[in-house]
mmCIF file of C-alpha atoms in Angstrom:
data_model
loop_
_atom_site.group_PDB
_atom_site.id
_atom_site.type_symbol
_atom_site.label_atom_id
_atom_site.label_comp_id
_atom_site.label_asym_id
_atom_site.label_seq_id
_atom_site.Cartn_x
_atom_site.Cartn_y
_atom_site.Cartn_z
ATOM 1 C CA MET A 203 44.230 111.515 121.635
ATOM 2 C CA ASN A 204 43.864 109.883 125.797
ATOM 3 C CA MET A 205 47.289 108.607 127.608
ATOM 4 C CA LYS A 206 46.622 105.090 127.115
ATOM 5 C CA ASN A 207 46.992 105.879 123.225
ATOM 6 C CA VAL A 208 49.771 107.203 123.505
ATOM 7 C CA VAL A 209 51.112 104.807 125.452
ATOM 8 C CA ILE A 210 49.997 101.746 123.485
ATOM 9 C CA SER A 211 51.410 104.085 120.119
ATOM 10 C CA LEU A 212 54.916 104.564 121.924
ATOM 11 C CA HIS A 213 55.118 101.035 122.269
ATOM 12 C CA LEU A 214 53.917 99.950 118.377
ATOM 13 C CA VAL A 215 56.524 102.730 117.532
ATOM 14 C CA ILE A 216 59.416 101.167 119.569
ATOM 15 C CA CYS A 217 58.734 97.479 118.579
ATOM 16 C CA PHE A 218 58.538 98.676 115.023
ATOM 17 C CA ILE A 219 62.358 100.364 115.887
ATOM 18 C CA SER A 220 63.151 96.994 117.665
ATOM 19 C CA ILE A 221 62.629 94.663 114.861
ATOM 20 C CA SER A 222 63.790 96.846 112.532
ATOM 21 C CA LEU A 223 67.007 96.958 113.818
ATOM 22 C CA SER A 224 67.351 93.152 114.450
ATOM 23 C CA CYS A 225 66.598 92.609 110.851
ATOM 24 C CA ASN A 226 69.265 95.076 109.728
ATOM 25 C CA ALA A 227 71.183 92.837 111.645
ATOM 26 C CA VAL A 228 70.463 89.702 111.097
ATOM 27 C CA ALA A 229 70.518 90.342 106.914
ATOM 28 C CA LYS A 230 74.302 90.871 106.911
ATOM 29 C CA VAL A 231 75.196 87.413 109.058
ATOM 30 C CA ASP A 232 72.460 85.398 106.848
ATOM 31 C CA SER A 233 73.732 86.945 103.348
ATOM 32 C CA CYS A 234 77.363 86.268 104.258
ATOM 33 C CA GLN A 235 78.848 82.434 103.284
ATOM 34 C CA ASN A 236 82.305 81.670 102.357
ATOM 35 C CA ASP A 237 83.634 85.165 103.254
ATOM 36 C CA LYS A 238 81.572 86.717 100.499
ATOM 37 C CA CYS A 239 78.340 88.290 101.167
ATOM 38 C CA PHE A 240 75.411 88.625 99.048
ATOM 39 C CA VAL A 241 74.102 92.276 98.687
ATOM 40 C CA SER A 242 71.597 94.177 97.021
ATOM 41 C CA ILE A 243 72.456 97.498 95.377
ATOM 42 C CA VAL A 244 69.815 99.227 97.899
ATOM 43 C CA SER A 245 71.725 97.679 100.989
ATOM 44 C CA LEU A 246 74.446 99.593 99.964
ATOM 45 C CA ILE A 247 73.809 102.753 97.803
ATOM 46 C CA ALA A 248 72.041 102.864 101.403
ATOM 47 C CA ASN A 249 74.435 101.805 104.206
ATOM 48 C CA GLY A 250 77.412 101.711 102.167
ATOM 49 C CA SER A 251 79.935 102.182 105.137
ATOM 50 C CA ASP A 252 78.598 98.413 106.753
ATOM 51 C CA PHE A 253 80.332 96.736 104.019
ATOM 52 C CA HIS A 254 83.540 98.701 103.650
ATOM 53 C CA GLY A 255 86.679 95.837 103.077
ATOM 54 C CA ASP A 256 84.297 93.243 102.508
ATOM 55 C CA LYS A 257 84.410 90.713 99.837
ATOM 56 C CA ILE A 258 80.532 91.115 98.113
ATOM 57 C CA ILE A 259 78.450 89.611 94.925
ATOM 58 C CA VAL A 260 76.202 92.457 93.971
ATOM 59 C CA GLN A 261 73.663 92.680 90.857
ATOM 60 C CA GLY A 262 72.692 96.077 88.589
ATOM 61 C CA VAL A 263 72.478 96.936 85.264
ATOM 62 C CA PHE A 264 75.957 97.492 83.604
ATOM 63 C CA PHE A 265 77.318 100.127 81.646
ATOM 64 C CA SER A 266 81.318 101.439 80.577
ATOM 65 C CA GLU A 267 82.351 103.903 78.164
ATOM 66 C CA GLY A 268 86.316 103.665 77.870
ATOM 67 C CA ARG A 269 87.730 102.891 81.194
ATOM 68 C CA ASP A 270 84.662 103.765 83.720
ATOM 69 C CA ALA A 271 82.347 101.582 83.876
ATOM 70 C CA ALA A 272 79.319 100.820 86.664
ATOM 71 C CA ILE A 273 76.279 98.817 87.724
ATOM 72 C CA TYR A 274 73.299 100.788 88.928
ATOM 73 C CA LEU A 275 70.104 100.197 90.606
ATOM 74 C CA ASP A 276 67.943 100.397 87.255
ATOM 75 C CA GLU A 277 67.512 100.289 84.092
ATOM 76 C CA GLY A 278 66.696 104.566 84.319
ATOM 77 C CA SER A 279 69.079 105.258 86.898
ATOM 78 C CA GLU A 280 71.873 103.768 83.806
ATOM 79 C CA LYS A 281 70.021 105.110 81.288
ATOM 80 C CA PHE A 282 70.753 108.681 82.429
ATOM 81 C CA LEU A 283 73.278 108.096 84.268
ATOM 82 C CA ILE A 284 72.781 108.804 87.833
ATOM 83 C CA ASP A 285 75.798 108.156 89.783
ATOM 84 C CA GLN A 286 73.950 108.537 93.337
ATOM 85 C CA ASN A 287 72.479 105.253 92.215
ATOM 86 C CA GLY A 288 75.274 102.968 91.132
ATOM 87 C CA ILE A 289 78.403 101.281 92.011
ATOM 88 C CA TYR A 290 81.542 102.049 90.446
ATOM 89 C CA LEU A 291 83.556 99.294 89.287
ATOM 90 C CA TYR A 292 87.254 99.139 88.898
ATOM 91 C CA ILE A 293 88.150 97.173 85.905
ATOM 92 C CA LYS A 294 92.461 96.103 85.817
ATOM 93 C CA ASP A 295 93.919 98.539 82.615
ATOM 94 C CA GLY A 296 94.115 96.958 79.797
ATOM 95 C CA GLY A 297 90.942 94.174 80.668
ATOM 96 C CA GLU A 298 88.982 93.810 77.435
ATOM 97 C CA ASP A 299 85.680 96.063 76.608
ATOM 98 C CA MET A 300 83.009 94.972 77.960
ATOM 99 C CA SER A 301 80.613 97.373 76.351
ATOM 100 C CA PHE A 302 78.497 94.181 74.917
ATOM 101 C CA LEU A 303 76.665 94.335 78.564
ATOM 102 C CA ASN A 304 75.570 98.078 78.710
ATOM 103 C CA GLY A 305 72.116 98.046 79.935
ATOM 104 C CA LYS A 306 72.267 94.246 81.022
ATOM 105 C CA TYR A 307 71.882 93.227 84.348
ATOM 106 C CA VAL A 308 75.183 91.773 85.843
ATOM 107 C CA ILE A 309 76.541 90.122 88.637
ATOM 108 C CA ALA A 310 79.760 91.648 89.704
ATOM 109 C CA GLU A 311 82.233 90.214 92.714
ATOM 110 C CA GLY A 312 84.950 92.077 94.497
ATOM 111 C CA ILE A 313 85.586 94.113 97.492
ATOM 112 C CA PHE A 314 83.604 97.129 98.515
ATOM 113 C CA ASN A 315 85.627 100.490 99.378
ATOM 114 C CA ALA A 316 82.469 102.679 100.870
ATOM 115 C CA GLY A 317 85.101 105.857 100.360
ATOM 116 C CA GLU A 318 85.392 105.180 96.360
ATOM 117 C CA ARG A 319 83.130 107.286 94.720
ATOM 118 C CA GLY A 320 84.021 106.769 90.903
ATOM 119 C CA ASN A 321 86.112 110.043 88.387
ATOM 120 C CA SER A 322 82.254 111.966 88.517
ATOM 121 C CA GLY A 323 82.926 111.564 92.642
ATOM 122 C CA ALA A 324 78.857 110.806 92.913
ATOM 123 C CA PHE A 325 79.202 107.391 93.170
ATOM 124 C CA SER A 326 77.938 105.001 96.230
ATOM 125 C CA GLY A 327 81.392 103.685 96.698
ATOM 126 C CA GLY A 328 83.413 101.641 94.451
ATOM 127 C CA LEU A 329 84.127 98.044 93.659
ATOM 128 C CA GLU A 330 87.641 96.426 93.615
ATOM 129 C CA SER A 331 89.707 93.844 92.884
ATOM 130 C CA ILE A 332 87.096 92.554 90.853
ATOM 131 C CA VAL A 333 87.160 88.635 89.686
ATOM 132 C CA ARG A 334 84.119 88.608 88.017
ATOM 133 C CA ILE A 335 81.522 90.325 85.875
ATOM 134 C CA HIS A 336 78.642 88.389 83.804
ATOM 135 C CA PRO A 337 75.251 88.258 82.592
#
């Protein structure tokens, strides 16, 4: 490879990185309205600390058993309980049985806590102060 090709390749890499970083910065700003952020579960799994303490709305596959509840990235993660692909839901004690939603895609709204990992300690964060969960 000659020097001209190396310089062109380097410029392309720098441009790609710059565009990627600016898109990530814009994505969070554009997805937040009225103090709530509409966040993909992929963003929470990959960059949870960016949303720590934010009121968020997230969508995923619901699972509940006993006092534990979570939303997962996809049906396979829910079926095999791959907690790293999920967000733990801190549902108030004495709340209604929501197991009828198991395996269904739901929308959940609450405050995201990147440091909360659920009872297993393996989740990619937790949703607290939940105000709604519905299909």
